Amino acid sequence: MSGLIDSRNIHSIKRDLAGVAMFIAAIWIVFALDRFLPLETYGLVPRTLKGLTGIVTMPFLHGDFKHLLGNTIPLAVTMMLLAGSRANTGAIVTIITLLSGIGLWLFGRTALHIGASGVVFGLIAFHVCAGVFEKRLESVVLSVVVGLMYASTIIQG
């Protein structure tokens, strides 16, 4: 984990925030394009060859505006927290995206999966673990609060 969280990891918060903005913008652009193109077909379907592309594409695909907004807010919050930390933002988001997608592809129920929920929960878990590891109670508490708020929106549908 030495390259992921390191007190010597010098990065620019300004650059990282620009990356966060581009990631969120890409999700919204894909959502707009999906209104005209059948992009949702590129979602993740577990244990299928075609579903492998969904490992990378799934976080960018959303079924409707409520789904998009429900993922955007916690994703933006957790990514901005990451940008302000000593973590390598790009590497963390990439690893979480791949691990959550691979895990879903291996163990998920057979259905078309879309959305950034795996990335959101992965980032929340990362912040909790990093907060414990770095002995930063504020980070742990904030991550748990974001996680509970996000989980409650999923439970409510």
Backbone as a printed PyTorch tensor [residue, N CA C, xyz], in Angstrom:
tensor([[[  0.8080,  -1.1780,   0.0000],
         [  0.0000,   0.0000,   0.0000],
         [  0.8590,   1.2530,   0.0000]],

        [[  2.1500,   1.0870,  -0.1180],
         [  3.0460,   2.2310,   0.0040],
         [  2.8080,   3.2980,  -1.0500]],

        [[  2.3830,   2.9260,  -2.2500],
         [  2.1360,   3.9240,  -3.2800],
         [  0.7510,   4.5270,  -3.2200]],

        [[ -0.1500,   3.9020,  -2.4390],
         [ -1.5170,   4.3790,  -2.3780],
         [ -1.7190,   5.4290,  -1.2980]],

        [[ -1.1540,   5.1940,  -0.1050],
         [ -1.1980,   6.1800,   0.9720],
         [  0.2260,   6.3460,   1.4530]],

        [[  0.7230,   7.5400,   1.3320],
         [  2.1100,   7.7600,   1.6950],
         [  2.2770,   9.2300,   2.0610]],

        [[  2.8950,   9.4710,   3.1830],
         [  3.1000,  10.8590,   3.5870],
         [  3.9800,  11.5950,   2.5840]],

        [[  4.7340,  10.8470,   1.7910],
         [  5.5750,  11.4850,   0.7690],
         [  4.8460,  11.6440,  -0.5470]],

        [[  3.6260,  11.1150,  -0.6430],
         [  2.8450,  11.2020,  -1.8720],
         [  2.4110,  12.6480,  -2.0810]],

        [[  3.1270,  13.3200,  -2.9320],
         [  2.8360,  14.7260,  -3.1840],
         [  1.9330,  14.8080,  -4.4090]],

        [[  0.7680,  15.3400,  -4.2030],
         [ -0.1340,  15.5550,  -5.3240],
         [ -0.8180,  16.9000,  -5.1380]],

        [[ -1.3780,  17.3550,  -6.1930],
         [ -2.0360,  18.6470,  -6.1670],
         [ -3.5340,  18.4430,  -5.9350]],

        [[ -4.0660,  19.0400,  -4.8760],
         [ -5.5060,  18.9490,  -4.6160],
         [ -6.2570,  19.5630,  -5.7970]],

        [[ -5.7180,  20.6490,  -6.3390],
         [ -6.3580,  21.3040,  -7.4830],
         [ -6.4520,  20.3370,  -8.6640]],

        [[ -5.3650,  19.6110,  -8.9470],
         [ -5.3610,  18.6350, -10.0420],
         [ -6.3210,  17.4920,  -9.7410]],

        [[ -6.2990,  17.0130,  -8.4930],
         [ -7.1790,  15.9120,  -8.1220],
         [ -8.6440,  16.3230,  -8.2000]],

        [[ -8.9620,  17.5490,  -7.7830],
         [-10.3430,  18.0180,  -7.8760],
         [-10.7800,  18.1430,  -9.3320]],

        [[ -9.8560,  18.5280, -10.1980],
         [-10.1720,  18.5640, -11.6300],
         [-10.4650,  17.1530, -12.1360]],

        [[ -9.7220,  16.1750, -11.6560],
         [ -9.9680,  14.7750, -12.0150],
         [-11.3190,  14.2920, -11.5210]],

        [[-11.6800,  14.6840, -10.3000],
         [-12.9910,  14.3360,  -9.7390],
         [-14.0870,  14.9400, -10.6130]],

        [[-13.9260,  16.2100, -10.9570],
         [-14.9210,  16.8890, -11.7950],
         [-15.0460,  16.2100, -13.1640]],

        [[-13.9200,  15.7910, -13.7350],
         [-13.9680,  15.1120, -15.0350],
         [-14.6510,  13.7510, -14.9320]],

        [[-14.3890,  13.0220, -13.8450],
         [-15.0150,  11.7160, -13.6370],
         [-16.5310,  11.8760, -13.5210]],

        [[-16.9700,  12.8280, -12.7010],
         [-18.4010,  13.0850, -12.5280],
         [-19.0130,  13.5720, -13.8450]],

        [[-18.3140,  14.4540, -14.5470],
         [-18.8130,  14.9480, -15.8390],
         [-18.9590,  13.8050, -16.8400]],

        [[-18.0060,  12.8900, -16.8500],
         [-18.0820,  11.7370, -17.7610],
         [-19.3320,  10.9110, -17.4810]],

        [[-19.6590,  10.7170, -16.2110],
         [-20.8650,   9.9610, -15.8550],
         [-22.1090,  10.6660, -16.3880]],

        [[-22.1650,  11.9890, -16.2370],
         [-23.3220,  12.7510, -16.7180],
         [-23.3900,  12.7610, -18.2450]],

        [[-22.2430,  12.8530, -18.9050],
         [-22.2180,  12.8340, -20.3770],
         [-22.6930,  11.4810, -20.8840]],

        [[-22.2220,  10.4000, -20.2720],
         [-22.6590,   9.0650, -20.6720],
         [-24.1630,   8.9160, -20.4450]],

        [[-24.6650,   9.4640, -19.3390],
         [-26.1040,   9.4170, -19.0770],
         [-26.8730,  10.1330, -20.1960]],

        [[-26.3970,  11.3040, -20.6040],
         [-27.0570,  12.0520, -21.6810],
         [-27.0100,  11.2710, -22.9900]],

        [[-25.8640,  10.6840, -23.3010],
         [-25.7400,   9.8890, -24.5300],
         [-26.6310,   8.6530, -24.4960]],

        [[-26.7930,   8.0900, -23.3040],
         [-27.6110,   6.8820, -23.1490],
         [-29.0830,   7.1530, -23.4570]],

        [[-29.5020,   8.3990, -23.4260],
         [-30.8830,   8.7220, -23.7920],
         [-31.1010,   8.4810, -25.2860]],

        [[-30.0110,   8.5170, -26.0900],
         [-30.1200,   8.3680, -27.5450],
         [-29.4950,   7.0810, -28.0630]],

        [[-28.5790,   6.5260, -27.3070],
         [-27.8760,   5.3060, -27.7060],
         [-28.1300,   4.2120, -26.6690]],

        [[-28.1220,   2.9480, -27.0720],
         [-28.3760,   1.8630, -26.1110],
         [-27.1320,   1.4980, -25.2890]],

        [[-26.6030,   2.4570, -24.5300],
         [-25.3580,   2.2230, -23.8000],
         [-25.5330,   1.3010, -22.6000]],

        [[-26.7450,   1.2300, -22.0410],
         [-26.9600,   0.3750, -20.8770],
         [-26.6580,  -1.0860, -21.1720]],

        [[-26.6660,  -1.4560, -22.4380],
         [-26.3420,  -2.8460, -22.7980],
         [-24.8900,  -3.1830, -22.4700]],

        [[-24.0880,  -2.1660, -22.1760],
         [-22.6890,  -2.3840, -21.8040],
         [-22.5110,  -2.5140, -20.2900]],

        [[-23.6040,  -2.7200, -19.5770],
         [-23.5290,  -2.9470, -18.1400],
         [-22.9050,  -4.3020, -17.8500]],

        [[-22.7900,  -4.6100, -16.5830],
         [-22.1360,  -5.8450, -16.1530],
         [-23.1630,  -6.9630, -15.9760]],

        [[-22.9320,  -8.0810, -16.6380],
         [-23.7250,  -9.2870, -16.4450],
         [-22.7590, -10.3390, -15.9050]],

        [[-22.9450, -10.7500, -14.6460],
         [-21.9940, -11.6720, -14.0120],
         [-21.7780, -12.9650, -14.7900]],

        [[-20.5310, -13.3870, -14.7650],
         [-20.0790, -14.6600, -15.3170],
         [-20.4060, -14.8500, -16.7940]],

        [[-20.4460, -13.7560, -17.5520],
         [-20.5990, -13.8440, -19.0030],
         [-19.4340, -13.1020, -19.6450]],

        [[-19.0450, -13.5570, -20.8210],
         [-17.9370, -12.9170, -21.5220],
         [-18.2880, -11.4720, -21.8700]],

        [[-19.5050, -11.2450, -22.3550],
         [-19.9380,  -9.8880, -22.6970],
         [-19.9740,  -8.9920, -21.4500]],

        [[-20.3000,  -9.5780, -20.3050],
         [-20.3960,  -8.8180, -19.0670],
         [-19.0680,  -8.2980, -18.5480]],

        [[-17.9630,  -8.8230, -19.0620],
         [-16.6500,  -8.3550, -18.6190],
         [-16.4330,  -6.8740, -18.8990]],

        [[-16.9690,  -6.3680, -19.9980],
         [-16.7970,  -4.9380, -20.2990],
         [-17.4640,  -4.0800, -19.2310]],

        [[-18.4990,  -4.6140, -18.6090],
         [-19.2180,  -3.8880, -17.5700],
         [-18.3850,  -3.5950, -16.3380]],

        [[-17.3020,  -4.3510, -16.1370],
         [-16.4210,  -4.0870, -15.0010],
         [-15.9580,  -2.6350, -15.0350]],

        [[-15.6610,  -2.1480, -16.2300],
         [-15.1710,  -0.7750, -16.3940],
         [-16.2990,   0.1990, -16.7210]],

        [[-17.2990,  -0.2460, -17.4770],
         [-18.3430,   0.6820, -17.9420],
         [-19.4770,   0.8930, -16.9470]],

        [[-19.7290,  -0.0900, -16.0910],
         [-20.8710,  -0.0430, -15.1730],
         [-20.9640,   1.2480, -14.3590]],

        [[-19.8710,   1.7700, -13.7780],
         [-20.0070,   2.9880, -12.9620],
         [-20.4840,   4.2170, -13.7430]],

        [[-20.3830,   4.1740, -15.0590],
         [-20.7600,   5.3210, -15.8780],
         [-22.2030,   5.2320, -16.3800]],

        [[-22.8530,   4.1040, -16.1560],
         [-24.1990,   3.8670, -16.6800],
         [-25.2350,   3.9600, -15.5630]],

        [[-26.3360,   4.6610, -15.8340],
         [-27.3990,   4.8330, -14.8420],
         [-28.7540,   4.7490, -15.5250]],

        [[-29.7180,   4.1390, -14.8300],
         [-31.0260,   3.8770, -15.4200],
         [-31.9040,   5.1000, -15.5980]],

        [[-31.8750,   6.0170, -14.6390],
         [-32.7030,   7.2140, -14.7420],
         [-32.0450,   8.3440, -13.9500]],

        [[-32.6880,   9.5080, -13.9810],
         [-32.1020,  10.6920, -13.3450],
         [-31.9490,  10.4960, -11.8390]],

        [[-32.9340,   9.8710, -11.1990],
         [-32.8710,   9.6470,  -9.7520],
         [-31.6740,   8.7560,  -9.4100]],

        [[-31.4500,   7.7300, -10.2050],
         [-30.3050,   6.8260, -10.0160],
         [-28.9950,   7.5920, -10.1900]],

        [[-28.9320,   8.4030, -11.2340],
         [-27.7410,   9.2020, -11.5090],
         [-27.4380,  10.1670, -10.3610]],

        [[-28.4350,  10.8980,  -9.9230],
         [-28.2490,  11.8560,  -8.8440],
         [-27.9170,  11.1580,  -7.5290]],

        [[-28.5670,  10.0180,  -7.2900],
         [-28.3160,   9.2520,  -6.0730],
         [-26.8910,   8.7330,  -5.9720]],

        [[-26.2520,   8.5080,  -7.1140],
         [-24.8500,   8.0830,  -7.1170],
         [-23.8940,   9.2650,  -7.1730]],

        [[-24.2900,  10.3430,  -7.8340],
         [-23.4040,  11.4880,  -8.0280],
         [-23.0110,  12.1540,  -6.7190]],

        [[-23.9770,  12.3910,  -5.8510],
         [-23.7010,  13.1360,  -4.6220],
         [-22.7130,  12.3970,  -3.7170]],

        [[-22.9670,  11.1350,  -3.3380],
         [-21.9850,  10.4540,  -2.4720],
         [-20.6590,  10.1990,  -3.1890]],

        [[-20.7080,   9.9960,  -4.5010],
         [-19.4740,   9.8050,  -5.2540],
         [-18.6330,  11.0760,  -5.2260]],

        [[-19.2720,  12.2210,  -5.4360],
         [-18.5510,  13.4980,  -5.4040],
         [-17.9720,  13.7620,  -4.0170]],

        [[-18.7600,  13.5100,  -2.9710],
         [-18.2830,  13.7470,  -1.6050],
         [-17.0890,  12.8520,  -1.2800]],

        [[-17.2160,  11.5580,  -1.5440],
         [-16.1260,  10.6340,  -1.1950],
         [-14.8810,  10.8710,  -2.0520]],

        [[-15.0760,  11.2530,  -3.3050],
         [-13.9160,  11.5310,  -4.1550],
         [-13.2390,  12.8400,  -3.7570]],

        [[-14.0150,  13.8440,  -3.3380],
         [-13.4040,  15.0940,  -2.8830],
         [-12.6210,  14.8810,  -1.5920]],

        [[-13.1620,  14.0480,  -0.7030],
         [-12.4120,  13.7040,   0.5090],
         [-11.1040,  13.0160,   0.1470]],

        [[-11.1590,  12.1590,  -0.8340],
         [ -9.9610,  11.4520,  -1.2870],
         [ -8.9540,  12.4310,  -1.8900]],

        [[ -9.4420,  13.3980,  -2.6600],
         [ -8.5550,  14.3870,  -3.2740],
         [ -7.8220,  15.2120,  -2.2250]],

        [[ -8.4630,  15.4280,  -1.0850],
         [ -7.8410,  16.2090,  -0.0230],
         [ -6.9500,  15.3940,   0.8990]],

        [[ -6.8290,  14.1070,   0.6420],
         [ -6.0080,  13.2410,   1.5010],
         [ -4.6170,  13.0560,   0.9020]],

        [[ -3.8410,  12.2090,   1.5520],
         [ -2.5050,  11.8940,   1.0370],
         [ -2.5440,  10.7370,   0.0530]],

        [[ -3.7170,  10.2110,  -0.2150],
         [ -3.8600,   9.0480,  -1.0920],
         [ -3.6920,   9.4390,  -2.5540]],

        [[ -3.3200,   8.4830,  -3.3630],
         [ -3.2200,   8.6610,  -4.8030],
         [ -4.6240,   8.4690,  -5.3730]],

        [[ -5.3240,   9.5540,  -5.5890],
         [ -6.7350,   9.5330,  -5.9580],
         [ -7.0200,   8.6560,  -7.1670]],

        [[ -6.2970,   8.8690,  -8.2480],
         [ -6.5340,   8.1030,  -9.4760],
         [ -6.3400,   6.6120,  -9.2750]],

        [[ -5.2800,   6.2500,  -8.5870],
         [ -4.9940,   4.8230,  -8.3520],
         [ -6.0680,   4.1970,  -7.4690]],

        [[ -6.4840,   4.8970,  -6.4250],
         [ -7.4940,   4.3660,  -5.5090],
         [ -8.8100,   4.1430,  -6.2420]],

        [[ -9.2640,   5.1360,  -6.9920],
         [-10.5390,   5.0140,  -7.7100],
         [-10.4560,   3.8990,  -8.7470]],

        [[ -9.3510,   3.7930,  -9.4420],
         [ -9.1820,   2.7320, -10.4380],
         [ -9.2160,   1.3540,  -9.7910]],

        [[ -8.4850,   1.1820,  -8.7130],
         [ -8.4460,  -0.1120,  -8.0230],
         [ -9.8180,  -0.4760,  -7.4730]],

        [[-10.4950,   0.4810,  -6.8480],
         [-11.8310,   0.2110,  -6.2960],
         [-12.8100,  -0.1380,  -7.4120]],

        [[-12.7560,   0.5850,  -8.5210],
         [-13.6360,   0.2980,  -9.6550],
         [-13.4160,  -1.1190, -10.1570]],

        [[-12.1540,  -1.4940, -10.3460],
         [-11.8460,  -2.8310, -10.8460],
         [-12.2210,  -3.9190,  -9.8460]],

        [[-11.8780,  -3.7320,  -8.5780],
         [-12.1860,  -4.7510,  -7.5730],
         [-13.6900,  -4.9270,  -7.3650]],

        [[-14.4250,  -3.8270,  -7.3120],
         [-15.8740,  -3.9510,  -7.1280],
         [-16.5190,  -4.5910,  -8.3510]],

        [[-16.0340,  -4.2330,  -9.5390],
         [-16.5690,  -4.8290, -10.7640],
         [-16.2400,  -6.3080, -10.8830]],

        [[-15.0130,  -6.6640, -10.5830],
         [-14.6100,  -8.0790, -10.6390],
         [-15.3840,  -8.8870,  -9.5980]],

        [[-15.5120,  -8.3390,  -8.3950],
         [-16.2780,  -9.0310,  -7.3580],
         [-17.7270,  -9.2570,  -7.7740]],

        [[-18.3440,  -8.2450,  -8.3590],
         [-19.7190,  -8.3800,  -8.8240],
         [-19.7950,  -9.3760,  -9.9670]],

        [[-18.8330,  -9.3250, -10.8820],
         [-18.8350, -10.2570, -12.0130],
         [-18.7080, -11.7020, -11.5210]],

        [[-17.9100, -11.9060, -10.4900],
         [-17.7170, -13.2660,  -9.9660],
         [-18.8890, -13.7510,  -9.1120]],

        [[-19.4490, -12.8680,  -8.2890],
         [-20.3930, -13.3090,  -7.2620],
         [-21.7960, -12.7150,  -7.3740]],

        [[-22.0280, -11.8060,  -8.2970],
         [-23.3300, -11.1380,  -8.3850],
         [-24.4230, -12.0290,  -8.9360]],

        [[-25.6630, -11.5970,  -8.7010],
         [-26.7920, -12.3460,  -9.2500],
         [-26.8430, -12.1140, -10.7520]],

        [[-27.3600, -13.0660, -11.4740],
         [-27.4140, -12.9760, -12.9270],
         [-28.4630, -11.9480, -13.3360]],

        [[-28.0030, -10.7820, -13.6870],
         [-28.8420,  -9.6720, -14.1240],
         [-27.9140,  -8.6140, -14.7060]],

        [[-28.4820,  -7.6290, -15.3690],
         [-27.6990,  -6.5070, -15.8830],
         [-27.5020,  -5.5080, -14.7530]],

        [[-26.2550,  -5.2300, -14.4050],
         [-25.9300,  -4.3030, -13.3140],
         [-25.3370,  -3.0220, -13.8990]],

        [[-25.8460,  -1.8840, -13.4370],
         [-25.3140,  -0.5850, -13.8340],
         [-25.2550,   0.3050, -12.5990]],

        [[-24.4480,   1.3590, -12.6650],
         [-24.3590,   2.3200, -11.5750],
         [-23.0150,   2.2970, -10.8790]],

        [[-22.8020,   3.3080, -10.0560],
         [-21.5220,   3.5030,  -9.3810],
         [-21.5660,   3.1110,  -7.9030]],

        [[-22.5500,   2.3480,  -7.4880],
         [-22.6830,   1.9810,  -6.0760],
         [-21.4570,   1.2470,  -5.5530]],

        [[-20.9000,   0.3490,  -6.3430],
         [-19.7100,  -0.3730,  -5.9020],
         [-18.5410,   0.5610,  -5.6430]],

        [[-18.3910,   1.5720,  -6.4880],
         [-17.3150,   2.5490,  -6.3130],
         [-17.5840,   3.3870,  -5.0590]],

        [[-18.8330,   3.8020,  -4.8680],
         [-19.1830,   4.6090,  -3.6930],
         [-18.8900,   3.8360,  -2.4110]],

        [[-19.3900,   2.6040,  -2.3100],
         [-19.1600,   1.8160,  -1.0980],
         [-17.6820,   1.4760,  -0.9230]],

        [[-16.9750,   1.2600,  -2.0320],
         [-15.5370,   1.0220,  -1.9480],
         [-14.7860,   2.2240,  -1.4080]],

        [[-15.1740,   3.4100,  -1.8540],
         [-14.5460,   4.6350,  -1.3550],
         [-14.8710,   4.8650,   0.1160]],

        [[-16.1050,   4.5710,   0.5030],
         [-16.4720,   4.7120,   1.9200],
         [-15.6160,   3.7720,   2.7590]],

        [[-15.5090,   2.5240,   2.3290],
         [-14.6890,   1.5460,   3.0610],
         [-13.2300,   1.9910,   3.1080]],

        [[-12.7250,   2.5260,   1.9990],
         [-11.3520,   3.0180,   1.9670],
         [-11.1590,   4.1310,   2.9980]],

        [[-12.0940,   5.0890,   3.0410],
         [-11.9660,   6.2010,   3.9820],
         [-12.0200,   5.7280,   5.4280]],

        [[-12.8910,   4.7690,   5.7150],
         [-12.9630,   4.2360,   7.0810],
         [-11.6360,   3.5650,   7.4370]],

        [[-11.1420,   2.6960,   6.5600],
         [ -9.8740,   1.9970,   6.8250],
         [ -8.7050,   2.9710,   6.9290]],

        [[ -8.6450,   3.9330,   6.0160],
         [ -7.5570,   4.9100,   6.0520],
         [ -7.6390,   5.7560,   7.3130]],

        [[ -8.8550,   6.1100,   7.7290],
         [ -9.0230,   6.8910,   8.9550],
         [ -8.5570,   6.1320,  10.1820]],

        [[ -8.8680,   4.8470,  10.2250],
         [ -8.4130,   4.0110,  11.3450],
         [ -6.8950,   3.8730,  11.2900]],

        [[ -6.3680,   3.5810,  10.1020],
         [ -4.9300,   3.3920,   9.9140],
         [ -4.1520,   4.6530,  10.2810]],

        [[ -4.6820,   5.8120,   9.8790],
         [ -4.0030,   7.0920,  10.1390],
         [ -4.4430,   7.7330,  11.4520]],

        [[ -5.3040,   7.0490,  12.2040],
         [ -5.8200,   7.5390,  13.4840],
         [ -6.4880,   8.9140,  13.3330]],

        [[ -7.3720,   9.0100,  12.3170],
         [ -8.1220,  10.2510,  12.0680],
         [ -9.6010,   9.9680,  12.2790]],

        [[-10.0760,  10.2040,  13.4770],
         [-11.4580,   9.9150,  13.8430],
         [-12.4500,  10.6670,  12.9560]],

        [[-12.1270,  11.9120,  12.5900],
         [-13.0350,  12.7090,  11.7570],
         [-13.3120,  12.0100,  10.4340]],

        [[-12.2780,  11.4430,   9.8350],
         [-12.4230,  10.7450,   8.5560],
         [-13.3270,   9.5240,   8.7010]],

        [[-13.1390,   8.7820,   9.7820],
         [-13.9530,   7.5870,  10.0250],
         [-15.4160,   7.9880,  10.2230]],

        [[-15.6540,   8.9820,  11.0740],
         [-17.0210,   9.4070,  11.3730],
         [-17.7030,   9.9350,  10.1170]],

        [[-17.0310,  10.8010,   9.3670],
         [-17.6140,  11.3600,   8.1530],
         [-17.9270,  10.2630,   7.1400]],

        [[-17.0310,   9.3080,   6.9800],
         [-17.2550,   8.2110,   6.0410],
         [-18.4280,   7.3430,   6.4650]],

        [[-18.5340,   7.0640,   7.7400],
         [-19.6610,   6.2670,   8.2380],
         [-20.9750,   7.0160,   8.0280]],

        [[-20.9920,   8.3130,   8.2840],
         [-22.2070,   9.1120,   8.0760],
         [-22.6050,   9.0910,   6.6030]],

        [[-21.6550,   9.3250,   5.6990],
         [-21.9440,   9.2810,   4.2610],
         [-22.4540,   7.8940,   3.8810]],

        [[-21.8180,   6.8540,   4.4080],
         [-22.2370,   5.4850,   4.1150],
         [-23.6510,   5.1990,   4.5870]],

        [[-23.9950,   5.6300,   5.7920],
         [-25.3470,   5.4140,   6.3080],
         [-26.3900,   6.1930,   5.5030]],

        [[-26.0530,   7.4190,   5.1450],
         [-26.9790,   8.2180,   4.3350],
         [-27.1820,   7.5770,   2.9630]],

        [[-26.0930,   7.1160,   2.3630],
         [-26.1840,   6.4910,   1.0450],
         [-26.9490,   5.1760,   1.1280]],

        [[-26.6420,   4.3620,   2.1160],
         [-27.3360,   3.0860,   2.2800],
         [-28.8330,   3.2940,   2.5040]],

        [[-29.1930,   4.3430,   3.2550],
         [-30.6160,   4.5950,   3.5020],
         [-31.3420,   4.9630,   2.2110]],

        [[-30.6850,   5.6600,   1.3020],
         [-31.3350,   6.0000,   0.0190],
         [-31.5200,   4.7430,  -0.8340]],

        [[-30.5760,   3.8070,  -0.7480],
         [-30.7130,   2.5640,  -1.5010],
         [-31.8590,   1.7270,  -0.9360]],

        [[-31.9590,   1.6610,   0.3810],
         [-33.0180,   0.8890,   1.0340],
         [-34.3910,   1.4700,   0.6940]],

        [[-34.4660,   2.8010,   0.6030],
         [-35.7330,   3.4610,   0.2760],
         [-36.0870,   3.3060,  -1.2020]],

        [[-35.1570,   2.8510,  -2.0100],
         [-35.4400,   2.6360,  -3.4220],
         [-35.1040,   3.8360,  -4.2400]]])
